[in-house]
CSV table of C-alpha atoms and ligand atoms in Angstrom, one decimal:
chain,number,residue,atom,x,y,z
A,210,MET,CA,-32.5,-31.9,93.8
A,211,LYS,CA,-33.8,-34.9,91.8
A,212,LYS,CA,-30.3,-34.9,89.8
A,213,ALA,CA,-28.1,-34.7,92.8
A,214,ILE,CA,-29.7,-37.9,94.3
A,215,ALA,CA,-29.3,-39.6,90.9
A,216,ILE,CA,-25.5,-38.8,90.9
A,217,VAL,CA,-25.0,-40.0,94.3
A,218,SER,CA,-26.7,-43.3,93.7
A,219,LEU,CA,-24.8,-43.8,90.5
A,220,THR,CA,-21.5,-43.2,92.5
A,221,ALA,CA,-22.7,-45.4,95.2
A,222,ALA,CA,-23.4,-48.3,92.6
A,223,PHE,CA,-19.8,-48.1,91.1
A,224,ALA,CA,-18.3,-48.1,94.6
A,225,ALA,CA,-20.0,-51.2,95.2
A,226,ALA,CA,-18.3,-52.7,92.3
A,227,SER,CA,-14.9,-52.5,93.9
A,228,HIS,CA,-14.2,-55.3,96.4
A,229,SER,CA,-11.6,-55.3,99.1
A,230,GLY,CA,-8.8,-56.5,96.9
A,231,ALA,CA,-8.9,-53.5,94.1
A,232,VAL,CA,-7.8,-54.6,90.8
A,233,THR,CA,-6.0,-53.3,87.9
A,234,LEU,CA,-7.7,-53.7,84.4
A,235,THR,CA,-6.3,-53.2,81.0
A,236,PHE,CA,-8.4,-51.2,78.6
A,237,ALA,CA,-7.6,-51.1,74.6
A,238,CYS,CA,-9.8,-48.0,73.6
A,239,ASP,CA,-9.1,-45.2,71.4
A,240,SER,CA,-6.4,-43.3,69.7
A,241,VAL,CA,-8.0,-41.4,66.8
A,242,GLY,CA,-8.2,-37.7,67.1
A,243,SER,CA,-8.6,-36.7,71.1
A,244,GLY,CA,-9.7,-40.3,71.9
A,245,TYR,CA,-7.0,-41.7,74.0
A,246,ASP,CA,-7.3,-38.6,76.3
A,247,GLU,CA,-10.9,-39.0,76.3
A,248,CYS,CA,-11.1,-42.7,77.2
A,249,GLN,CA,-8.7,-41.6,80.1
A,250,LYS,CA,-10.6,-39.3,81.5
A,251,GLY,CA,-13.4,-41.3,81.9
A,252,ALA,CA,-11.3,-44.2,83.1
A,253,ASN,CA,-9.8,-42.2,85.7
A,254,ALA,CA,-12.9,-41.1,87.0
A,255,TRP,CA,-14.3,-44.7,87.3
A,256,ALA,CA,-11.0,-45.5,89.0
A,257,LYS,CA,-11.5,-43.1,91.4
A,258,GLN,CA,-14.9,-43.9,92.2
A,259,THR,CA,-14.2,-47.5,92.8
A,260,GLY,CA,-10.7,-47.6,94.4
A,261,ASN,CA,-9.5,-49.7,90.7
A,262,THR,CA,-6.8,-49.0,88.7
A,263,VAL,CA,-7.0,-48.6,84.5
A,264,LYS,CA,-3.9,-49.2,82.4
A,265,LEU,CA,-4.8,-47.7,79.2
A,266,LEU,CA,-3.1,-49.1,76.0
A,267,GLN,CA,-1.9,-47.7,72.9
A,268,VAL,CA,-3.8,-48.8,70.3
A,269,PRO,CA,-3.0,-48.6,66.4
A,270,LYS,CA,-5.2,-45.7,64.7
A,271,GLU,CA,-6.7,-48.0,61.8
A,272,THR,CA,-9.7,-50.1,62.7
A,273,ASP,CA,-8.2,-52.9,60.5
A,274,GLN,CA,-5.0,-53.1,62.5
A,275,ARG,CA,-6.9,-53.2,65.8
A,276,LEU,CA,-9.1,-56.0,64.5
A,277,ALA,CA,-5.8,-57.9,63.4
A,278,LEU,CA,-4.4,-57.5,66.7
A,279,TYR,CA,-7.3,-58.2,68.8
A,280,GLN,CA,-7.9,-61.2,66.9
A,281,GLN,CA,-4.6,-62.8,67.7
A,282,GLN,CA,-5.0,-61.8,71.3
A,283,LEU,CA,-8.4,-63.5,71.6
A,284,GLY,CA,-7.6,-66.4,69.2
A,285,ALA,CA,-4.9,-67.3,71.7
A,286,LYS,CA,-7.2,-67.1,74.6
A,287,SER,CA,-5.5,-64.3,76.2
A,288,GLY,CA,-6.9,-62.5,79.0
A,289,ASP,CA,-4.3,-59.5,79.1
A,290,VAL,CA,-6.8,-57.0,77.9
A,291,ASP,CA,-9.8,-56.8,80.0
A,292,VAL,CA,-12.1,-54.4,78.1
A,293,TYR,CA,-11.5,-53.8,74.4
A,294,MET,CA,-13.4,-51.0,72.3
A,295,ILE,CA,-15.0,-52.9,69.4
A,296,ASP,CA,-16.2,-51.5,66.0
A,297,VAL,CA,-19.9,-51.6,65.0
A,298,VAL,CA,-18.9,-54.2,62.4
A,299,TRP,CA,-16.8,-56.8,64.9
A,300,PRO,CA,-19.4,-58.4,66.7
A,301,GLY,CA,-20.0,-61.1,64.1
A,302,LEU,CA,-16.3,-61.5,63.7
A,303,ILE,CA,-14.9,-61.7,67.4
A,304,GLY,CA,-18.4,-62.0,69.6
A,305,GLN,CA,-17.4,-65.6,70.5
A,306,HIS,CA,-14.4,-64.4,72.6
A,307,LEU,CA,-16.7,-61.6,74.2
A,308,LEU,CA,-18.8,-61.7,77.7
A,309,ASP,CA,-22.5,-61.5,77.6
A,310,LEU,CA,-22.8,-58.3,79.0
A,311,LYS,CA,-26.5,-58.9,80.1
A,312,LYS,CA,-25.4,-60.8,83.1
A,313,TYR,CA,-23.6,-57.8,84.5
A,314,ILE,CA,-25.4,-54.4,83.5
A,315,PRO,CA,-29.1,-53.8,84.3
A,316,GLN,CA,-31.5,-54.2,81.4
A,317,ALA,CA,-32.5,-50.6,82.4
A,318,ASP,CA,-29.2,-49.4,81.5
A,319,VAL,CA,-29.1,-51.4,78.0
A,320,SER,CA,-32.3,-50.2,76.8
A,321,ARG,CA,-31.6,-46.4,77.1
A,322,HIS,CA,-29.4,-47.1,73.9
A,323,PHE,CA,-30.7,-46.9,70.3
A,324,PRO,CA,-32.3,-50.4,69.7
A,325,ALA,CA,-30.9,-51.0,66.4
A,326,ILE,CA,-27.1,-50.7,67.8
A,327,VAL,CA,-28.2,-53.1,70.9
A,328,GLN,CA,-29.4,-55.4,68.1
A,329,ASN,CA,-26.4,-55.0,66.3
A,330,ASN,CA,-24.3,-56.1,69.2
A,331,THR,CA,-26.4,-59.0,70.0
A,332,ILE,CA,-25.0,-62.1,68.7
A,333,GLY,CA,-26.8,-65.5,69.4
A,334,GLY,CA,-28.8,-64.0,72.1
A,335,LYS,CA,-25.5,-62.3,73.9
A,336,LEU,CA,-25.0,-58.9,74.3
A,337,VAL,CA,-21.2,-58.6,73.3
A,338,GLY,CA,-20.8,-54.8,73.5
A,339,MET,CA,-22.2,-52.0,75.1
A,340,PRO,CA,-23.0,-49.1,72.7
A,341,PHE,CA,-20.3,-46.4,73.3
A,342,PHE,CA,-20.5,-43.8,70.7
A,343,THR,CA,-22.2,-43.9,67.2
A,344,ASP,CA,-20.8,-42.5,63.8
A,345,ALA,CA,-22.0,-41.3,60.8
A,346,GLY,CA,-20.2,-39.9,57.5
A,347,VAL,CA,-20.8,-36.1,57.1
A,348,LEU,CA,-19.8,-33.2,55.2
A,349,TYR,CA,-17.5,-30.4,56.6
A,350,TYR,CA,-17.4,-27.1,54.7
A,351,ARG,CA,-15.5,-23.9,55.1
A,352,THR,CA,-18.1,-21.5,56.1
A,353,ASP,CA,-16.0,-18.2,55.3
A,354,LEU,CA,-14.9,-19.8,51.8
A,355,LEU,CA,-18.4,-20.7,50.7
A,356,LYS,CA,-19.5,-16.8,51.3
A,357,LYS,CA,-16.1,-15.6,49.9
A,358,TYR,CA,-17.0,-17.3,46.5
A,359,GLY,CA,-20.7,-16.4,46.5
A,360,TYR,CA,-22.2,-19.5,47.7
A,361,THR,CA,-24.9,-19.7,50.5
A,362,ALA,CA,-25.6,-23.4,51.1
A,363,ALA,CA,-23.7,-26.5,51.0
A,364,PRO,CA,-23.6,-28.7,48.0
A,365,LYS,CA,-26.7,-31.1,47.7
A,366,THR,CA,-25.3,-33.2,44.9
A,367,TRP,CA,-21.7,-34.8,44.2
A,368,ASN,CA,-21.8,-32.5,40.8
A,369,GLU,CA,-22.4,-29.4,42.8
A,370,LEU,CA,-19.5,-30.3,45.1
A,371,ALA,CA,-17.3,-30.6,42.2
A,372,THR,CA,-18.1,-27.3,40.6
A,373,MET,CA,-18.0,-25.4,44.1
A,374,ALA,CA,-14.6,-27.1,45.1
A,375,GLN,CA,-13.3,-26.5,41.7
A,376,LYS,CA,-13.9,-22.7,41.9
A,377,ILE,CA,-12.8,-22.2,45.5
A,378,GLN,CA,-9.5,-24.3,44.8
A,379,ALA,CA,-8.8,-22.0,41.8
A,380,GLY,CA,-9.0,-19.0,43.8
A,381,GLU,CA,-7.1,-20.0,47.0
A,382,ARG,CA,-4.4,-21.7,45.0
A,383,LYS,CA,-3.3,-18.1,43.9
A,384,THR,CA,-2.1,-17.3,47.4
A,385,ASN,CA,-1.9,-21.0,48.9
A,386,PRO,CA,-0.2,-23.7,46.5
A,387,LYS,CA,-1.3,-26.3,48.9
A,388,PHE,CA,-4.9,-25.5,48.8
A,389,VAL,CA,-7.3,-28.6,47.5
A,390,GLY,CA,-11.2,-28.7,47.2
A,391,TYR,CA,-12.1,-32.0,48.8
A,392,VAL,CA,-10.2,-34.6,51.1
A,393,PHE,CA,-11.9,-37.9,52.2
A,394,GLN,CA,-10.6,-41.4,53.1
A,395,GLY,CA,-9.3,-42.8,50.1
A,396,LYS,CA,-6.5,-45.4,51.3
A,397,ASN,CA,-7.2,-49.1,51.0
A,398,TYR,CA,-8.7,-49.8,54.2
A,399,GLU,CA,-12.1,-50.1,56.1
A,400,GLY,CA,-12.3,-46.4,55.8
A,401,LEU,CA,-12.5,-46.6,52.1
A,402,THR,CA,-15.2,-48.9,52.6
A,403,CYS,CA,-17.4,-46.5,54.6
A,404,ASP,CA,-16.5,-43.8,52.0
A,405,ALA,CA,-17.5,-45.8,48.9
A,406,LEU,CA,-20.6,-47.4,50.3
A,407,GLU,CA,-21.7,-43.8,50.9
A,408,TRP,CA,-21.0,-42.9,47.3
A,409,ILE,CA,-22.7,-45.9,45.9
A,410,SER,CA,-25.8,-45.5,48.2
A,411,SER,CA,-26.2,-42.0,47.6
A,412,PHE,CA,-26.4,-43.1,43.9
A,413,GLY,CA,-29.1,-45.5,44.6
A,414,GLY,CA,-26.8,-48.5,43.9
A,415,GLY,CA,-27.4,-50.4,47.3
A,416,SER,CA,-25.2,-51.5,49.9
A,417,ILE,CA,-22.9,-54.1,48.6
A,418,VAL,CA,-24.7,-57.2,49.8
A,419,ASP,CA,-28.3,-56.6,50.7
A,420,PRO,CA,-29.8,-57.6,54.2
A,421,SER,CA,-31.1,-61.1,52.5
A,422,GLY,CA,-27.2,-61.8,51.7
A,423,LYS,CA,-27.8,-61.3,47.8
A,424,ILE,CA,-24.6,-59.7,46.3
A,425,THR,CA,-25.6,-56.4,44.7
A,426,VAL,CA,-22.8,-54.6,44.3
A,427,ASN,CA,-22.3,-54.6,40.2
A,428,ASN,CA,-24.9,-52.6,39.1
A,429,ASP,CA,-25.2,-49.3,36.7
A,430,LYS,CA,-25.7,-47.0,39.6
A,431,ALA,CA,-22.9,-48.2,41.5
A,432,VAL,CA,-20.7,-47.9,38.2
A,433,ALA,CA,-21.7,-44.3,37.9
A,434,ALA,CA,-20.9,-43.6,41.5
A,435,LEU,CA,-17.2,-45.0,41.4
A,436,ARG,CA,-16.9,-43.0,38.0
A,437,THR,CA,-17.8,-39.9,39.5
A,438,ILE,CA,-15.5,-40.1,42.3
A,439,GLN,CA,-12.8,-41.3,40.2
A,440,GLY,CA,-13.3,-38.2,38.4
A,441,LEU,CA,-12.5,-36.2,41.5
A,442,VAL,CA,-9.0,-37.5,42.2
A,443,GLY,CA,-6.5,-35.5,40.7
A,444,THR,CA,-8.9,-32.5,40.1
A,445,ILE,CA,-10.4,-31.2,43.2
A,446,SER,CA,-8.8,-34.0,45.6
A,447,PRO,CA,-5.2,-34.5,45.4
A,448,SER,CA,-3.8,-37.7,44.1
A,449,ALA,CA,-2.5,-38.5,47.6
A,450,VAL,CA,-5.9,-38.7,48.9
A,451,THR,CA,-5.4,-42.7,48.1
A,452,THR,CA,-3.2,-42.7,50.8
A,453,TYR,CA,-5.3,-40.7,53.4
A,454,GLY,CA,-7.4,-42.0,56.3
A,455,GLU,CA,-9.4,-40.0,58.8
A,456,GLU,CA,-6.4,-38.4,60.4
A,457,GLU,CA,-4.7,-37.4,57.2
A,458,ALA,CA,-7.5,-36.0,55.8
A,459,ARG,CA,-8.3,-33.9,58.9
A,460,ASN,CA,-4.8,-32.7,59.2
A,461,VAL,CA,-5.1,-31.1,55.6
A,462,TRP,CA,-8.5,-29.7,56.5
A,463,GLN,CA,-7.5,-28.3,60.2
A,464,ALA,CA,-4.6,-26.5,58.6
A,465,GLY,CA,-6.9,-24.6,56.4
A,466,ASN,CA,-5.7,-26.4,53.3
A,467,SER,CA,-9.0,-27.9,52.0
A,468,ALA,CA,-12.6,-26.3,51.2
A,469,PHE,CA,-14.6,-29.7,52.2
A,470,MET,CA,-13.8,-33.1,53.8
A,471,ARG,CA,-15.8,-36.1,54.5
A,472,ASN,CA,-15.3,-37.1,58.0
A,473,TRP,CA,-16.8,-38.6,61.1
A,474,PRO,CA,-18.2,-36.1,63.8
A,475,TYR,CA,-15.1,-36.3,66.0
A,476,ALA,CA,-13.6,-33.8,63.6
A,477,TYR,CA,-15.6,-31.1,64.7
A,478,ALA,CA,-14.4,-30.7,68.3
A,479,ALA,CA,-10.9,-31.1,67.2
A,480,GLY,CA,-11.4,-28.5,64.3
A,481,GLN,CA,-12.8,-26.0,67.0
A,482,GLU,CA,-9.6,-26.3,69.2
A,483,GLU,CA,-7.3,-23.6,69.9
A,484,GLY,CA,-4.6,-23.4,67.2
A,485,SER,CA,-6.8,-24.8,64.6
A,486,ALA,CA,-6.9,-22.7,61.4
A,487,VAL,CA,-10.7,-23.5,60.8
A,488,LYS,CA,-11.7,-22.9,64.2
A,489,GLY,CA,-15.2,-20.9,63.9
A,490,LYS,CA,-15.3,-21.8,60.1
A,491,ILE,CA,-16.6,-25.1,60.0
A,492,GLY,CA,-20.0,-25.8,58.5
A,493,VAL,CA,-21.3,-29.5,58.7
A,494,ALA,CA,-23.9,-30.9,56.3
A,495,ALA,CA,-25.3,-34.2,55.2
A,496,LEU,CA,-23.1,-35.5,52.2
A,497,PRO,CA,-24.3,-34.9,48.8
A,498,ALA,CA,-26.5,-37.2,46.7
A,499,GLY,CA,-26.3,-38.9,43.4
A,500,PRO,CA,-28.1,-38.0,40.4
A,501,GLY,CA,-31.7,-39.0,41.3
A,502,GLY,CA,-30.7,-40.6,44.6
A,503,LYS,CA,-30.6,-39.3,48.5
A,504,PRO,CA,-27.6,-38.3,50.7
A,505,ALA,CA,-26.2,-41.5,52.4
A,506,ALA,CA,-24.0,-41.7,55.4
A,507,THR,CA,-22.3,-44.9,56.5
A,508,LEU,CA,-23.2,-46.2,60.2
A,509,GLY,CA,-19.8,-46.2,62.1
A,510,GLY,CA,-19.6,-46.5,65.8
A,511,TRP,CA,-17.8,-48.2,68.7
A,512,GLN,CA,-18.7,-50.5,71.5
A,513,LEU,CA,-17.3,-51.3,74.7
A,514,ALA,CA,-16.7,-55.2,75.1
A,515,VAL,CA,-15.5,-57.4,78.0
A,516,ASN,CA,-12.9,-60.0,77.1
A,517,ALA,CA,-14.3,-63.8,77.9
A,518,TYR,CA,-10.8,-64.6,79.2
A,519,SER,CA,-10.6,-61.6,81.6
A,520,LYS,CA,-9.6,-62.2,85.1
A,521,ASN,CA,-11.9,-59.6,86.6
A,522,PRO,CA,-15.2,-59.7,84.4
A,523,LYS,CA,-17.2,-58.1,87.3
A,524,GLU,CA,-14.8,-54.9,87.5
A,525,ALA,CA,-14.4,-55.1,83.6
A,526,ALA,CA,-18.2,-54.8,83.3
A,527,SER,CA,-18.4,-51.8,86.1
A,528,LEU,CA,-16.1,-49.9,84.0
A,529,VAL,CA,-17.9,-50.5,80.5
A,530,GLN,CA,-21.3,-49.5,82.5
A,531,TYR,CA,-19.5,-46.3,83.6
A,532,MET,CA,-18.2,-45.5,80.2
A,533,THR,CA,-21.3,-46.0,78.3
A,534,SER,CA,-23.4,-44.1,81.0
A,535,LEU,CA,-25.6,-41.0,80.2
A,536,GLN,CA,-23.5,-38.8,82.2
A,537,GLU,CA,-20.1,-40.0,80.6
A,538,GLN,CA,-21.6,-39.9,77.0
A,539,LYS,CA,-22.8,-36.3,77.9
A,540,ARG,CA,-19.4,-35.2,78.9
A,541,ARG,CA,-17.7,-37.0,75.8
A,542,ALA,CA,-20.5,-35.3,73.3
A,543,ILE,CA,-19.9,-31.9,74.7
A,544,GLU,CA,-16.0,-32.2,75.2
A,545,ALA,CA,-15.2,-34.1,72.1
A,546,SER,CA,-18.2,-34.4,69.7
A,547,TYR,CA,-18.6,-38.1,70.0
A,548,ASN,CA,-22.4,-38.9,69.0
A,549,PRO,CA,-24.2,-40.5,72.0
A,550,THR,CA,-25.9,-43.5,71.6
A,551,ILE,CA,-28.7,-42.6,74.0
A,552,ALA,CA,-31.8,-40.6,72.2
A,553,THR,CA,-32.6,-38.2,74.8
A,554,LEU,CA,-29.1,-36.6,74.8
A,555,TYR,CA,-29.6,-35.0,71.3
A,556,LYS,CA,-32.4,-32.9,72.8
A,557,ASP,CA,-30.2,-31.8,75.6
A,558,PRO,CA,-29.4,-28.1,75.5
A,559,ALA,CA,-25.8,-28.3,76.8
A,560,VAL,CA,-25.0,-31.0,74.1
A,561,LEU,CA,-26.7,-29.1,71.3
A,562,LYS,CA,-25.0,-25.8,72.4
A,563,ALA,CA,-21.7,-27.6,72.0
A,564,VAL,CA,-22.4,-29.5,69.0
A,565,PRO,CA,-25.4,-27.9,67.0
A,566,PHE,CA,-25.4,-30.5,64.1
A,567,PHE,CA,-26.5,-33.1,66.6
A,568,GLY,CA,-29.8,-31.5,66.4
A,569,SER,CA,-29.7,-30.4,62.7
A,570,LEU,CA,-28.4,-33.9,61.6
A,571,TYR,CA,-30.1,-36.1,64.0
A,572,ASP,CA,-31.9,-37.8,61.0
A,573,VAL,CA,-28.5,-38.5,59.3
A,574,PHE,CA,-27.4,-40.3,62.4
A,575,THR,CA,-30.5,-42.3,63.0
A,576,ASN,CA,-31.0,-43.3,59.3
A,577,ALA,CA,-27.3,-44.2,58.5
A,578,VAL,CA,-26.4,-47.1,56.1
A,579,ALA,CA,-25.2,-50.2,57.8
A,580,ARG,CA,-22.2,-52.0,56.2
A,581,PRO,CA,-23.3,-55.6,55.5
A,582,ALA,CA,-21.7,-56.8,58.5
A,583,THR,CA,-24.3,-58.7,60.2
A,584,VAL,CA,-25.4,-60.9,57.0
A,585,THR,CA,-21.7,-61.6,56.2
A,586,GLY,CA,-21.0,-62.4,60.0
A,587,SER,CA,-17.5,-64.0,60.3
A,588,LYS,CA,-16.7,-63.4,56.5
A,589,TYR,CA,-17.3,-59.5,56.6
A,590,ASN,CA,-13.5,-58.4,57.0
A,591,GLN,CA,-13.1,-60.5,53.6
A,592,VAL,CA,-16.2,-58.8,51.9
A,593,SER,CA,-14.6,-55.5,53.2
A,594,ASP,CA,-11.3,-56.1,52.0
A,595,ALA,CA,-12.4,-57.2,48.5
A,596,PHE,CA,-14.6,-54.1,48.3
A,597,SER,CA,-12.2,-51.6,49.4
A,598,THR,CA,-9.5,-53.1,47.1
A,599,ALA,CA,-11.9,-53.0,44.2
A,600,VAL,CA,-12.7,-49.4,45.0
A,601,TYR,CA,-9.1,-48.2,45.3
A,602,ASN,CA,-8.0,-50.0,41.7
A,603,VAL,CA,-10.7,-47.6,40.4
A,604,LEU,CA,-9.4,-44.3,42.2
A,605,THR,CA,-5.9,-45.1,41.3
A,606,LYS,CA,-7.0,-45.8,37.8
A,607,LYS,CA,-5.7,-49.4,37.6
A,608,THR,CA,-9.3,-50.5,36.7
A,609,ALA,CA,-12.3,-48.6,35.0
A,610,PRO,CA,-15.4,-49.0,37.3
A,611,GLY,CA,-17.4,-51.4,35.3
A,612,PRO,CA,-14.8,-54.3,35.2
A,613,ALA,CA,-13.7,-53.5,38.9
A,614,LEU,CA,-17.3,-54.4,40.0
A,615,LYS,CA,-17.6,-57.5,37.8
A,616,THR,CA,-14.5,-59.0,39.5
A,617,LEU,CA,-15.4,-57.9,42.7
A,618,GLU,CA,-19.1,-59.7,42.2
A,619,GLY,CA,-16.9,-62.8,41.2
A,620,GLN,CA,-14.7,-62.6,44.4
A,621,LEU,CA,-17.7,-62.1,47.0
A,622,SER,CA,-19.6,-65.0,45.2
A,623,ARG,CA,-16.7,-67.2,46.1
A,624,ILE,CA,-16.5,-66.0,49.6
A,625,LYS,CA,-20.2,-66.6,49.9
A,626,GLY,CA,-19.8,-69.9,48.7
A,627,ARG,CA,-17.6,-70.7,51.6
A,628,GLY,CA,-20.7,-69.7,53.6
A,629,TRP,CA,-22.3,-66.5,55.2
B,20,LIG,C1,-14.8,-44.8,62.5
B,20,LIG,C2,-16.1,-45.7,62.4
B,20,LIG,C3,-15.9,-47.0,62.2
B,20,LIG,C4,-15.2,-47.3,61.0
B,20,LIG,C5,-13.9,-46.6,60.8
B,20,LIG,C6,-13.3,-46.8,59.6
B,20,LIG,O1,-14.1,-45.1,63.4
B,20,LIG,O2,-16.6,-45.2,63.8
B,20,LIG,O3,-16.9,-47.7,62.4
B,20,LIG,O4,-15.1,-48.7,60.7
B,20,LIG,O5,-14.3,-44.9,61.0
B,20,LIG,O6,-12.0,-46.0,59.5
């Protein structure tokens, strides 16, 4: 009974957001996995309730490419796109072009979300994005293959992962020459920054730049982490892993051609779909730890923001409010394993039934390691570029880990010298 009333009043609230002259909003949302379709479903529901129309754009898959495109549009003060889905590391890069959502969305709605994400999205007192979904790196493993090769649990350390992957790879290759042990995001882009932060942090080597702004990346533990992962490329990971983003890794995994994969939670629902070779065989665990370290997951995730140059800010904010609401986050969690940003949904029986690891890995999601975006502000993409390039040079064996991190330290100091 109570529930029915709540839904009716929510519908009424969104209907009120439409006025006599219905508008058409342009929405730059997602494209990875089922991202486009899931955005479409939510946008259609809002459009139906309000009488407005939403035109959903095709956006690049890679976050770096999206950023470059949106920076061009916003830099030219273009109002062509009303609502943008923005990465958790962008508020300091493009926040000046985004509306303060506190003026449009009630505080009661805002305060439902994880405070750390709301804080991350608040720049100079302005709330520039509403939390849409959060992300953290996890380890996918094949439950059937672990059993077949005599393992009872997911690996706890990188060395264990290497040993297990080696054994499974050798066995499976007898019948499947394409089979590999471990896939991850190894191409030179933001995804590599995320993976490499996990390696370094799980060895106890810090987070590139610490929260006070000090450059910490050139340390022995970080060197050891990179050395370990360099050793995986060409052994349990294919050399081509240095051309993989999220989707390339998922394609190998979902075709049944790898024992382990590092990816974000969206890959779970995708892998459980009809036609997937790994349906019903997917285990999800925390990523491995380095010697004496603890597992680390990089904090990812996306927010919805309104373009400050939009001609329809009120309707755009209403769309954002709907898309980030509890009911829509619940639908997206159940249908597509997107992590909610509302704590209570991690206790919701329907959510936990659809995505059991939202319960078992709750701590991984709430203790994820942030990239140094807040402290480096408008310089974050330069910092991340320099970092992923240094790591890429190590993975492709162009540079040894020690010299790569020493050079990187110098580059970061020069960026810092220009102010962060
Ligand atoms: C995921 C994360 C995002 C990250 C990106 C890197 O989409 O949610 O934060 O920047 O992957 O590829």
